[in-house]
Short mmCIF file of C-alpha atoms (C1' of nucleotides) in Angstrom, two decimals:
data_model
loop_
_atom_site.label_atom_id
_atom_site.label_comp_id
_atom_site.label_asym_id
_atom_site.label_seq_id
_atom_site.Cartn_x
_atom_site.Cartn_y
_atom_site.Cartn_z
CA MET A 1 -13.25 29.10 24.52
CA PRO A 2 -12.35 32.16 26.27
CA ARG A 3 -10.02 31.81 29.29
CA THR A 4 -11.19 32.32 32.64
CA GLY A 5 -8.86 35.27 34.88
CA THR A 6 -6.93 36.00 31.50
CA LEU A 7 -7.88 39.01 30.91
CA GLU A 8 -7.10 40.18 34.72
CA SER A 9 -4.23 38.47 34.88
CA LYS A 10 -2.64 40.08 31.27
CA LYS A 11 -3.50 43.82 32.93
CA ASN A 12 -0.83 42.84 36.24
CA ALA A 13 1.73 40.89 34.04
CA ARG A 14 2.85 43.13 31.41
CA ARG A 15 5.08 40.59 29.46
CA SER A 16 8.36 42.40 29.23
CA SER A 17 7.77 43.06 24.79
CA TRP A 18 8.91 41.01 23.04
CA LYS A 19 10.10 42.57 19.31
CA GLN A 20 8.20 41.07 16.03
CA ASN A 21 11.54 39.75 13.74
CA PRO A 22 10.30 37.62 12.06
CA GLN A 23 13.36 36.96 10.20
CA ALA A 24 15.91 35.87 13.52
CA VAL A 25 12.71 33.74 13.85
CA GLN A 26 12.57 31.02 11.11
CA GLU A 27 16.47 32.16 11.15
CA ASN A 28 16.35 30.77 14.39
CA ILE A 29 13.79 28.36 14.00
CA LEU A 30 16.00 26.31 11.36
CA ARG A 31 18.74 26.62 12.88
CA VAL A 32 18.02 24.46 15.79
CA ALA A 33 15.47 22.30 13.68
CA GLN A 34 19.22 20.84 11.30
CA GLU A 35 20.49 20.13 14.77
CA VAL A 36 17.32 18.01 16.46
CA PHE A 37 16.93 16.29 12.68
CA SER A 38 20.27 14.92 12.47
CA ARG A 39 20.55 14.05 15.34
CA ASN A 40 17.41 12.80 15.24
CA GLY A 41 15.87 12.14 11.99
CA LEU A 42 12.85 12.99 10.02
CA SER A 43 9.83 10.92 12.71
CA GLY A 44 12.52 10.02 15.76
CA ALA A 45 12.60 14.15 16.13
CA ARG A 46 10.13 16.52 18.44
CA VAL A 47 9.11 19.39 18.12
CA ASP A 48 8.62 20.03 21.21
CA GLU A 49 12.48 19.65 21.35
CA ILE A 50 12.75 21.73 19.17
CA VAL A 51 10.44 24.14 20.80
CA SER A 52 12.40 24.60 24.00
CA LEU A 53 15.72 24.49 22.48
CA THR A 54 14.37 27.66 20.65
CA GLU A 55 14.00 31.45 21.44
CA THR A 56 10.53 31.10 20.24
CA SER A 57 6.69 28.79 20.82
CA LYS A 58 5.57 25.98 18.71
CA ARG A 59 3.27 27.91 17.19
CA MET A 60 5.75 29.42 15.52
CA ILE A 61 6.94 26.47 13.66
CA TYR A 62 3.41 25.64 12.49
CA TYR A 63 2.86 29.60 11.59
CA TYR A 64 5.86 29.37 9.49
CA PHE A 65 6.38 25.56 8.37
CA GLY A 66 2.91 24.28 8.42
CA ASP A 67 3.98 21.06 9.60
CA LYS A 68 6.50 19.18 10.86
CA GLU A 69 7.72 17.50 7.34
CA GLY A 70 7.90 21.21 5.65
CA LEU A 71 10.14 22.21 8.90
CA TYR A 72 12.45 19.34 7.96
CA ARG A 73 11.97 20.50 4.05
CA ARG A 74 13.19 23.55 4.43
CA THR A 75 15.59 22.12 7.43
CA LEU A 76 16.80 20.59 3.98
CA GLU A 77 17.35 23.13 1.52
CA GLU A 78 18.98 24.54 3.32
CA ALA A 79 21.56 22.87 4.37
CA TYR A 80 22.29 21.70 1.05
CA ARG A 81 22.63 25.38 -0.51
CA LYS A 82 25.32 26.29 2.52
CA VAL A 83 26.82 23.52 1.86
CA ARG A 84 27.03 24.43 -2.51
CA GLN A 85 27.77 27.80 -1.10
CA GLN A 86 31.04 27.22 0.59
CA GLU A 87 32.18 24.75 -2.53
CA VAL A 88 32.61 27.26 -5.10
CA GLU A 89 35.46 29.22 -4.40
CA LEU A 90 38.15 26.84 -5.40
CA ASP A 91 39.77 28.33 -8.19
CA LEU A 92 41.03 25.45 -9.67
CA ASP A 93 41.10 26.68 -13.20
CA HIS A 94 44.56 27.68 -12.60
CA LEU A 95 46.18 24.56 -11.44
CA ALA A 96 47.35 21.86 -14.04
CA PRO A 97 45.19 19.07 -13.82
CA LEU A 98 46.71 16.45 -11.93
CA PRO A 99 46.85 18.75 -8.87
CA ALA A 100 43.64 20.43 -9.55
CA LEU A 101 42.16 17.47 -9.35
CA GLU A 102 43.71 16.12 -6.10
CA LYS A 103 43.24 19.77 -4.42
CA LEU A 104 39.52 18.95 -5.07
CA VAL A 105 39.21 15.14 -3.77
CA ARG A 106 41.58 16.44 -0.65
CA PHE A 107 38.36 19.11 -0.90
CA THR A 108 35.67 16.88 -0.56
CA PHE A 109 36.70 14.09 1.85
CA ARG A 110 37.90 17.42 4.20
CA HIS A 111 34.63 19.44 3.04
CA HIS A 112 32.22 16.50 4.35
CA ARG A 113 34.31 15.27 6.95
CA GLU A 114 33.84 19.13 9.08
CA SER A 115 29.60 18.63 7.64
CA PRO A 116 28.40 15.69 9.56
CA ASP A 117 25.66 17.01 10.31
CA PHE A 118 24.38 17.76 6.29
CA ILE A 119 25.37 14.34 6.23
CA ARG A 120 23.68 13.21 8.64
CA LEU A 121 20.91 14.67 6.82
CA VAL A 122 21.67 13.66 3.25
CA MET A 123 22.39 9.50 5.02
CA ILE A 124 17.93 10.07 6.53
CA GLU A 125 16.54 12.02 3.37
CA ASN A 126 18.25 8.48 1.90
CA ILE A 127 16.27 6.76 4.79
CA HIS A 128 13.14 8.41 2.87
CA HIS A 129 13.74 7.42 -0.79
CA GLY A 130 14.79 11.24 -1.46
CA THR A 131 11.08 11.50 -0.70
CA TYR A 132 12.17 16.06 -0.03
CA LEU A 133 14.80 16.42 -1.82
CA ALA A 134 12.57 15.33 -4.97
CA GLN A 135 9.60 17.76 -3.54
CA SER A 136 12.26 20.68 -4.39
CA ASP A 137 12.98 21.59 -7.14
CA THR A 138 16.16 24.64 -6.06
CA ILE A 139 18.35 22.03 -4.01
CA ARG A 140 18.55 19.13 -7.49
CA GLU A 141 18.97 22.55 -9.75
CA LEU A 142 21.63 23.53 -7.41
CA ASN A 143 23.43 20.47 -7.35
CA ARG A 144 23.60 19.27 -10.63
CA GLY A 145 26.63 22.12 -11.01
CA ALA A 146 28.64 20.44 -8.29
CA ILE A 147 30.33 18.77 -11.39
CA SER A 148 31.21 20.71 -13.35
CA GLN A 149 34.00 22.21 -12.13
CA LEU A 150 35.53 18.16 -12.76
CA GLU A 151 33.92 17.99 -15.83
CA ARG A 152 36.74 20.81 -16.18
CA ILE A 153 39.39 19.40 -15.65
CA LEU A 154 38.88 16.26 -16.66
CA ALA A 155 38.62 17.57 -20.45
CA ARG A 156 41.61 19.43 -19.69
CA GLY A 157 43.82 17.07 -19.03
CA LYS A 158 42.30 14.98 -21.81
CA ALA A 159 43.17 17.18 -23.68
CA GLU A 160 46.84 17.38 -22.57
CA GLY A 161 47.20 13.69 -22.33
CA VAL A 162 47.41 13.20 -18.58
CA PHE A 163 44.53 11.16 -18.29
CA ARG A 164 42.19 8.52 -19.60
CA PRO A 165 40.30 10.16 -22.84
CA ASP A 166 37.47 7.67 -21.48
CA ALA A 167 37.38 8.74 -17.95
CA ASP A 168 33.51 9.55 -17.01
CA PRO A 169 33.07 12.61 -14.35
CA LEU A 170 29.92 11.44 -13.41
CA THR A 171 31.60 8.05 -12.65
CA VAL A 172 34.94 9.90 -11.35
CA HIS A 173 31.97 12.07 -9.09
CA TRP A 174 30.49 8.70 -7.99
CA GLN A 175 34.13 7.57 -6.76
CA ILE A 176 34.99 10.93 -5.05
CA SER A 177 31.42 11.28 -3.58
CA ALA A 178 31.71 7.62 -2.48
CA MET A 179 34.89 7.16 0.38
CA SER A 180 34.16 11.00 1.31
CA PHE A 181 30.38 10.31 2.48
CA PHE A 182 31.06 6.71 3.13
CA ASN A 183 34.23 7.87 5.80
CA VAL A 184 31.88 10.25 7.88
CA SER A 185 28.20 8.14 7.48
CA ASN A 186 29.65 4.74 8.22
CA ARG A 187 32.44 5.78 11.14
CA ALA A 188 29.26 4.59 13.83
CA THR A 189 29.87 1.20 12.42
CA PHE A 190 33.17 0.51 10.76
CA SER A 191 35.03 1.81 14.12
CA LEU A 192 32.80 -0.69 16.45
CA ILE A 193 33.48 -3.45 14.27
CA PHE A 194 36.57 -2.42 12.94
CA GLY A 195 38.01 0.03 16.05
CA ASP A 196 38.62 3.31 15.91
CA ALA A 197 42.24 3.17 13.59
CA LEU A 198 41.13 5.04 10.49
CA ASN A 199 39.31 8.07 12.46
CA SER A 200 42.09 9.16 14.55
CA THR A 201 43.95 11.92 13.34
CA ALA A 202 46.57 10.43 11.37
CA GLY A 203 44.24 7.95 10.20
CA GLN A 204 42.92 10.26 8.63
CA ASP A 205 44.65 11.90 6.75
CA GLY A 206 46.31 9.30 5.88
CA LEU A 207 42.50 8.17 4.67
CA GLU A 208 42.55 11.55 2.41
CA THR A 209 45.80 10.47 0.39
CA TRP A 210 44.52 7.53 0.10
CA VAL A 211 41.38 8.53 -1.50
CA ALA A 212 43.10 11.11 -3.71
CA ASP A 213 45.18 8.49 -4.65
CA SER A 214 42.63 5.89 -5.60
CA VAL A 215 40.96 8.80 -7.58
CA ARG A 216 44.34 9.92 -9.42
CA ARG A 217 45.55 6.53 -10.49
CA MET A 218 42.25 5.70 -11.82
CA VAL A 219 41.63 8.66 -14.28
CA VAL A 220 45.76 7.93 -15.07
CA PRO A 221 46.06 6.13 -18.34
CA SER A 222 46.47 1.66 -16.91
CA ASN A 223 48.89 1.00 -15.19
CA PRO A 224 51.22 -0.99 -17.24
CA ILE A 225 52.49 -4.02 -14.64
CA SER A 226 48.17 -4.95 -14.45
CA MET B 1 -8.90 -18.94 16.54
CA PRO B 2 -6.03 -18.96 13.92
CA ARG B 3 -3.49 -20.44 14.79
CA THR B 4 -0.53 -20.34 13.21
CA GLY B 5 -0.27 -23.56 11.52
CA THR B 6 0.29 -22.40 8.10
CA LEU B 7 3.55 -21.97 9.39
CA GLU B 8 5.01 -25.10 11.26
CA SER B 9 7.74 -27.03 9.47
CA LYS B 10 9.96 -29.76 9.99
CA LYS B 11 11.67 -28.60 12.63
CA ASN B 12 8.90 -29.88 14.70
CA ALA B 13 10.04 -33.11 14.77
CA ARG B 14 13.68 -31.74 16.36
CA ARG B 15 11.66 -29.93 18.97
CA SER B 16 10.45 -32.62 21.11
CA SER B 17 10.62 -30.56 23.95
CA TRP B 18 6.96 -29.32 24.92
CA LYS B 19 5.64 -25.05 23.66
CA GLN B 20 2.95 -24.49 20.58
CA ASN B 21 5.32 -22.66 17.69
CA PRO B 22 7.37 -20.47 19.00
CA GLN B 23 10.38 -20.70 16.92
CA ALA B 24 8.17 -20.28 13.53
CA VAL B 25 6.20 -17.10 14.95
CA GLN B 26 9.97 -15.65 16.46
CA GLU B 27 10.72 -16.20 13.10
CA ASN B 28 7.51 -14.82 11.27
CA ILE B 29 7.26 -11.34 13.77
CA LEU B 30 11.83 -10.97 12.87
CA ARG B 31 11.27 -11.32 8.97
CA VAL B 32 8.49 -8.64 8.65
CA ALA B 33 10.13 -7.04 11.74
CA GLN B 34 13.74 -6.07 9.21
CA GLU B 35 11.45 -5.22 6.04
CA VAL B 36 9.37 -3.03 8.28
CA PHE B 37 12.52 -1.73 10.07
CA SER B 38 13.82 -0.83 6.62
CA ARG B 39 11.54 0.51 5.59
CA ASN B 40 11.03 2.90 8.63
CA GLY B 41 13.70 3.09 10.44
CA LEU B 42 13.53 2.64 14.16
CA SER B 43 11.01 6.12 15.37
CA GLY B 44 9.53 5.00 12.03
CA ALA B 45 8.51 1.85 12.46
CA ARG B 46 5.21 0.95 14.20
CA VAL B 47 4.78 -1.83 16.10
CA ASP B 48 0.83 -2.00 14.65
CA GLU B 49 2.41 -2.92 11.20
CA ILE B 50 4.77 -5.44 11.66
CA VAL B 51 1.97 -7.18 13.74
CA SER B 52 -0.62 -6.72 10.88
CA LEU B 53 2.31 -8.08 8.29
CA THR B 54 2.00 -10.76 10.74
CA GLU B 55 0.34 -13.80 12.01
CA THR B 56 1.02 -13.58 15.29
CA SER B 57 -1.22 -11.21 17.64
CA LYS B 58 1.33 -7.76 19.36
CA ARG B 59 1.24 -9.64 22.70
CA MET B 60 3.45 -11.97 20.98
CA ILE B 61 6.13 -9.50 19.73
CA TYR B 62 6.23 -7.67 23.70
CA TYR B 63 6.37 -11.18 25.07
CA TYR B 64 9.20 -13.07 22.87
CA PHE B 65 11.25 -9.25 22.92
CA GLY B 66 10.20 -7.39 25.35
CA ASP B 67 9.75 -4.03 24.02
CA LYS B 68 10.26 -1.71 20.20
CA GLU B 69 14.01 -1.67 20.73
CA GLY B 70 14.69 -4.96 22.07
CA LEU B 71 13.17 -6.42 19.02
CA TYR B 72 15.11 -3.65 16.45
CA ARG B 73 18.27 -5.23 18.13
CA ARG B 74 17.24 -9.12 17.61
CA THR B 75 16.21 -7.70 14.05
CA LEU B 76 20.35 -6.65 13.80
CA GLU B 77 21.22 -9.64 15.20
CA GLU B 78 19.71 -11.54 12.76
CA ALA B 79 20.70 -9.05 9.90
CA TYR B 80 24.07 -8.77 10.72
CA ARG B 81 24.37 -13.57 11.04
CA LYS B 82 22.45 -14.03 7.66
CA VAL B 83 25.40 -11.61 5.48
CA ARG B 84 28.14 -12.77 7.22
CA GLN B 85 26.73 -16.38 6.52
CA GLN B 86 27.16 -16.30 2.99
CA GLU B 87 29.56 -14.18 3.01
CA VAL B 88 32.26 -16.74 3.81
CA GLU B 89 31.43 -19.32 0.66
CA LEU B 90 33.60 -17.47 -1.59
CA ASP B 91 36.59 -20.39 -1.81
CA LEU B 92 39.71 -18.04 -2.97
CA ASP B 93 42.68 -19.53 -1.90
CA HIS B 94 43.18 -21.46 -4.19
CA LEU B 95 43.39 -18.16 -6.71
CA ALA B 96 46.00 -16.10 -7.50
CA PRO B 97 46.23 -12.99 -5.84
CA LEU B 98 45.13 -10.44 -8.25
CA PRO B 99 42.51 -12.92 -9.26
CA ALA B 100 41.35 -13.96 -5.52
CA LEU B 101 41.00 -10.20 -5.47
CA GLU B 102 38.50 -8.66 -7.59
CA LYS B 103 36.63 -11.90 -7.23
CA LEU B 104 36.08 -10.35 -3.19
CA VAL B 105 35.24 -6.59 -4.73
CA ARG B 106 32.71 -8.23 -7.37
CA PHE B 107 30.95 -10.26 -4.86
CA THR B 108 31.41 -7.51 -2.24
CA PHE B 109 29.77 -5.37 -4.06
CA ARG B 110 26.94 -7.48 -6.23
CA HIS B 111 25.96 -8.96 -2.33
CA HIS B 112 25.80 -4.87 -1.63
CA ARG B 113 23.61 -4.47 -3.99
CA GLU B 114 21.33 -7.29 -3.45
CA SER B 115 20.85 -7.31 0.05
CA PRO B 116 19.12 -2.35 0.26
CA ASP B 117 17.36 -3.85 3.30
CA PHE B 118 20.62 -5.09 5.10
CA ILE B 119 22.71 -2.31 4.09
CA ARG B 120 19.31 0.42 4.79
CA LEU B 121 19.40 -0.87 8.32
CA VAL B 122 22.71 -0.13 9.26
CA MET B 123 21.97 3.42 7.68
CA ILE B 124 19.76 3.31 10.28
CA GLU B 125 22.07 2.24 13.55
CA ASN B 126 24.70 4.79 11.83
CA ILE B 127 22.18 7.40 12.11
CA HIS B 128 21.27 5.96 15.67
CA HIS B 129 25.25 6.33 16.35
CA GLY B 130 25.83 2.08 16.59
CA THR B 131 23.64 1.94 20.02
CA TYR B 132 22.37 -1.40 19.41
CA LEU B 133 25.80 -2.10 17.93
CA ALA B 134 27.46 -2.00 20.27
CA GLN B 135 24.86 -3.37 22.69
CA SER B 136 25.22 -6.55 20.98
CA ASP B 137 28.76 -8.79 21.42
CA THR B 138 27.95 -11.42 19.03
CA ILE B 139 27.74 -9.07 16.15
CA ARG B 140 30.61 -7.19 16.52
CA GLU B 141 32.57 -10.80 16.58
CA LEU B 142 30.65 -11.83 13.70
CA ASN B 143 32.09 -9.08 11.67
CA ARG B 144 35.75 -8.54 13.29
CA GLY B 145 36.13 -11.94 10.53
CA ALA B 146 34.54 -9.85 8.57
CA ILE B 147 38.52 -8.79 7.56
CA SER B 148 40.49 -12.61 7.21
CA GLN B 149 40.30 -13.43 4.39
CA LEU B 150 41.20 -10.23 2.65
CA GLU B 151 44.30 -10.39 5.02
CA ARG B 152 45.29 -13.60 3.59
CA ILE B 153 45.38 -12.08 0.08
CA LEU B 154 46.82 -9.70 0.41
CA ALA B 155 49.34 -11.25 1.78
CA ARG B 156 49.86 -13.77 -0.52
CA GLY B 157 50.36 -11.02 -3.28
CA LYS B 158 53.14 -8.87 -0.73
CA ALA B 159 55.41 -12.62 -0.57
CA GLU B 160 54.88 -12.91 -4.94
CA GLY B 161 55.44 -9.81 -5.04
CA VAL B 162 51.79 -8.82 -7.05
CA PHE B 163 51.11 -5.92 -3.85
CA ARG B 164 52.53 -3.65 -2.72
CA PRO B 165 54.35 -3.98 0.66
CA ASP B 166 52.31 -0.89 2.88
CA ALA B 167 49.06 -1.86 1.02
CA ASP B 168 46.86 -1.68 4.19
CA PRO B 169 43.96 -4.57 4.52
CA LEU B 170 42.35 -2.38 7.90
CA THR B 171 42.61 -0.12 4.25
CA VAL B 172 41.71 -1.48 1.59
CA HIS B 173 38.73 -3.06 3.26
CA TRP B 174 37.24 0.12 4.34
CA GLN B 175 37.42 1.08 0.21
CA ILE B 176 35.85 -1.91 -1.05
CA SER B 177 33.32 -1.23 1.35
CA ALA B 178 33.02 2.67 0.96
CA MET B 179 31.95 1.60 -2.45
CA SER B 180 30.05 -0.61 -2.24
CA PHE B 181 28.27 0.60 0.00
CA PHE B 182 27.36 3.52 -0.81
CA ASN B 183 26.36 2.55 -4.39
CA VAL B 184 23.23 1.52 -2.41
CA SER B 185 21.84 3.87 0.28
CA ASN B 186 22.94 6.80 -1.79
CA ARG B 187 20.69 5.68 -4.44
CA ALA B 188 17.91 7.87 -4.36
CA THR B 189 20.37 11.24 -3.71
CA PHE B 190 22.53 10.64 -6.06
CA SER B 191 19.90 9.52 -8.98
CA LEU B 192 17.96 13.03 -8.50
CA ILE B 193 20.53 14.56 -8.72
CA PHE B 194 22.10 13.62 -11.42
CA GLY B 195 19.80 11.24 -13.29
CA ASP B 196 20.29 7.45 -12.91
CA ALA B 197 22.53 6.62 -15.86
CA LEU B 198 25.12 4.64 -12.97
CA ASN B 199 21.13 3.38 -11.72
CA SER B 200 21.12 0.99 -14.95
CA THR B 201 21.99 -2.66 -15.29
CA ALA B 202 25.01 -1.17 -17.49
CA GLY B 203 25.39 1.47 -15.17
CA GLN B 204 26.00 -0.59 -12.63
CA ASP B 205 27.86 -3.79 -14.21
CA GLY B 206 30.47 -0.04 -15.03
CA LEU B 207 30.25 0.67 -11.56
CA GLU B 208 31.20 -3.09 -10.58
CA THR B 209 34.52 -3.10 -13.31
CA TRP B 210 35.50 0.59 -11.80
CA VAL B 211 35.56 -0.18 -8.37
CA ALA B 212 37.67 -3.83 -8.70
CA ASP B 213 39.75 -1.24 -11.18
CA SER B 214 40.29 1.17 -8.43
CA VAL B 215 41.48 -1.41 -5.69
CA ARG B 216 43.93 -3.54 -7.79
CA ARG B 217 45.27 -0.22 -8.69
CA MET B 218 46.01 0.76 -5.15
CA VAL B 219 47.30 -2.84 -4.09
CA VAL B 220 49.75 -3.07 -7.69
CA PRO B 221 53.11 -0.83 -7.18
CA SER B 222 52.97 3.11 -7.93
CA ASN B 223 51.96 3.78 -11.07
CA PRO B 224 55.40 5.09 -13.13
CA ILE B 225 53.43 8.39 -14.30
CA SER B 226 52.65 9.71 -11.06
"C1'" DG C 1 -6.60 -36.48 33.48
"C1'" DG C 2 -5.05 -33.03 36.58
"C1'" DG C 3 -0.56 -29.22 37.81
"C1'" DG C 4 2.43 -26.30 36.50
"C1'" DA C 5 4.37 -23.86 33.34
"C1'" DA C 6 4.68 -22.05 28.76
"C1'" DT C 7 2.17 -19.80 25.71
"C1'" DT C 8 -1.83 -16.51 23.32
"C1'" DG C 9 -6.11 -13.67 21.93
"C1'" DT C 10 -8.66 -9.64 23.37
"C1'" DA C 11 -9.16 -5.34 24.97
"C1'" DC C 12 -7.53 -2.18 26.78
"C1'" DT C 13 -5.07 2.16 28.70
"C1'" DG C 14 -1.50 6.47 29.79
"C1'" DA C 15 1.41 8.93 28.26
"C1'" DT C 16 3.34 11.54 23.69
"C1'" DC C 17 3.36 13.91 19.94
"C1'" DG C 18 1.52 16.10 15.73
"C1'" DG C 19 -1.49 20.12 15.25
"C1'" DT C 20 -4.68 23.58 17.02
"C1'" DT C 21 -8.65 27.37 18.92
"C1'" DA C 22 -8.78 32.34 20.00
"C1'" DA C 23 -6.76 36.44 20.90
"C1'" DA C 24 -3.43 39.21 22.82
"C1'" DT C 25 0.13 42.16 21.13
"C1'" DC C 26 3.48 44.48 17.16
"C1'" DG C 27 4.43 47.55 13.45
"C1'" DT C 28 2.67 49.71 9.12
"C1'" DT C 29 0.22 53.31 7.36
"C1'" DA C 30 -4.22 56.01 6.28
"C1'" DT D 1 -5.09 57.89 15.74
"C1'" DA D 2 -7.27 54.48 14.57
"C1'" DA D 3 -7.51 50.74 11.98
"C1'" DC D 4 -5.43 46.62 10.22
"C1'" DG D 5 -2.76 42.89 8.64
"C1'" DA D 6 0.99 40.86 10.59
"C1'" DT D 7 2.88 38.51 14.43
"C1'" DT D 8 3.57 36.33 18.97
"C1'" DT D 9 1.47 33.74 23.15
"C1'" DA D 10 -0.77 30.21 26.14
"C1'" DA D 11 -4.08 26.38 27.02
"C1'" DC D 12 -5.97 23.21 24.62
"C1'" DC D 13 -7.11 18.73 21.73
"C1'" DG D 14 -7.71 13.82 20.07
"C1'" DA D 15 -5.37 10.66 17.36
"C1'" DT D 16 -1.64 8.00 17.87
"C1'" DC D 17 0.98 4.57 19.13
"C1'" DA D 18 3.88 2.47 22.94
"C1'" DG D 19 3.27 -1.74 26.44
"C1'" DT D 20 -0.39 -3.82 29.57
"C1'" DA D 21 -3.73 -6.42 32.49
"C1'" DC D 22 -5.28 -10.78 32.39
"C1'" DA D 23 -8.08 -14.01 30.86
"C1'" DA D 24 -7.33 -18.27 27.60
"C1'" DT D 25 -5.26 -22.07 25.56
"C1'" DT D 26 -1.91 -25.36 24.59
"C1'" DC D 27 1.37 -28.75 26.09
"C1'" DC D 28 4.59 -31.09 29.00
"C1'" DC D 29 5.44 -34.27 32.30
"C1'" DC D 30 3.26 -36.77 36.13
#
DNA sequence: GGGGAATTGTACTGATCGGTTAAATCGTTA
DNA sequence: TAACGATTTAACCGATCAGTACAATTCCCC
């Protein structure tokens, strides 16, 4: 349907020239999308809100990402990619097993703490039963390696006799993740019910040490008292 | 016209006052609402879907609960109420501190595991920054007591000298909650990335023991090796 | 047995929201 | 430089969805 009068207005109002910049546009959309999806969830997020926080128009989202779910999927992918990138440069192999493990745990705890948006995206994804994560081969492969550093540390520690021979890397990783994740994911309800003592700077530092201790005490040979 | 005849129960005898079946209707709605909200979240849930799974009509939801958010709030309240009711009858005071703690931890882990709907509601509530939990005084008060059993156990253990004197009840509770909660909340993404070994019956039993151990090792005096 | 309040069914609506249409403009290259 | 594909704009649409109007029915009390 041809618009009436547009032909004329187009001539008068010579638009301030827009530059073609596909890459910047996509990055702009993804950055905003991460923020909005993280805050409101998949069904809670409004495409129009994303648009309004963007330098571009609604059409662009559908042009580059197909539909809302496509944008969400790409957002999730980018978030995982960024997080995993940061995790690699820890250089733990030159440390003794116990200090290496402690450094890894403390890094994980702090890293989760500083990435609430990412945590929220993972929460949202779990609400959706991992539907969209399941659709992305790249994310799944990317993450499998997340455990390899821990595997090496545990192997060295077992060889030296400072770690229990039956300490399972997957389970230890699970333990580290559980506490680091929960610390962020359930902050709202936990603080409301039990107060925010654990949420203060001192409280968080205390928890970090607690988590590091609890992991160390689990991989070390049995406590004779028990 | 299908009245809610099938839902009538012995409660009618109790209530001598007027009304047709308000109580049964509300319970029916709340039961369905918990299921649908738990599955789809607040914004993801469709009022019409709730209605269709109900014996009543859409009008009733708005009559009894005001609006969608009101229904969600009541749903959350009921879920917390039911959960806390079950937690009280544990009778741990006649056990020695260490066995009592182990029983509490294992109960919590198993209880979370068997209440995925409740866990999901709490996840959803955290996505919403605890907005609706904050509006319910009853829930908050209800939950404060959730830590008292642990406090008593720790106090006894410290008195007997089997527990560290500086073991903080809140932190220990946090640790128990973190692992028990994460085990359910992040099952989807964790299984997708790392496989579902920890999700099998054997895997879950192993985790339960792992969690119990990790809590015990934290409250017990320092491991000499460290 | 009727007045009045509480409850319920039916049918509807206005707003929201994801997604689309069709044309205009830009960058590239033949 | 003209043609062409890629990109961008603005207006628009149809479906969905939370919420309502209003009449009808049921129940209690007198």
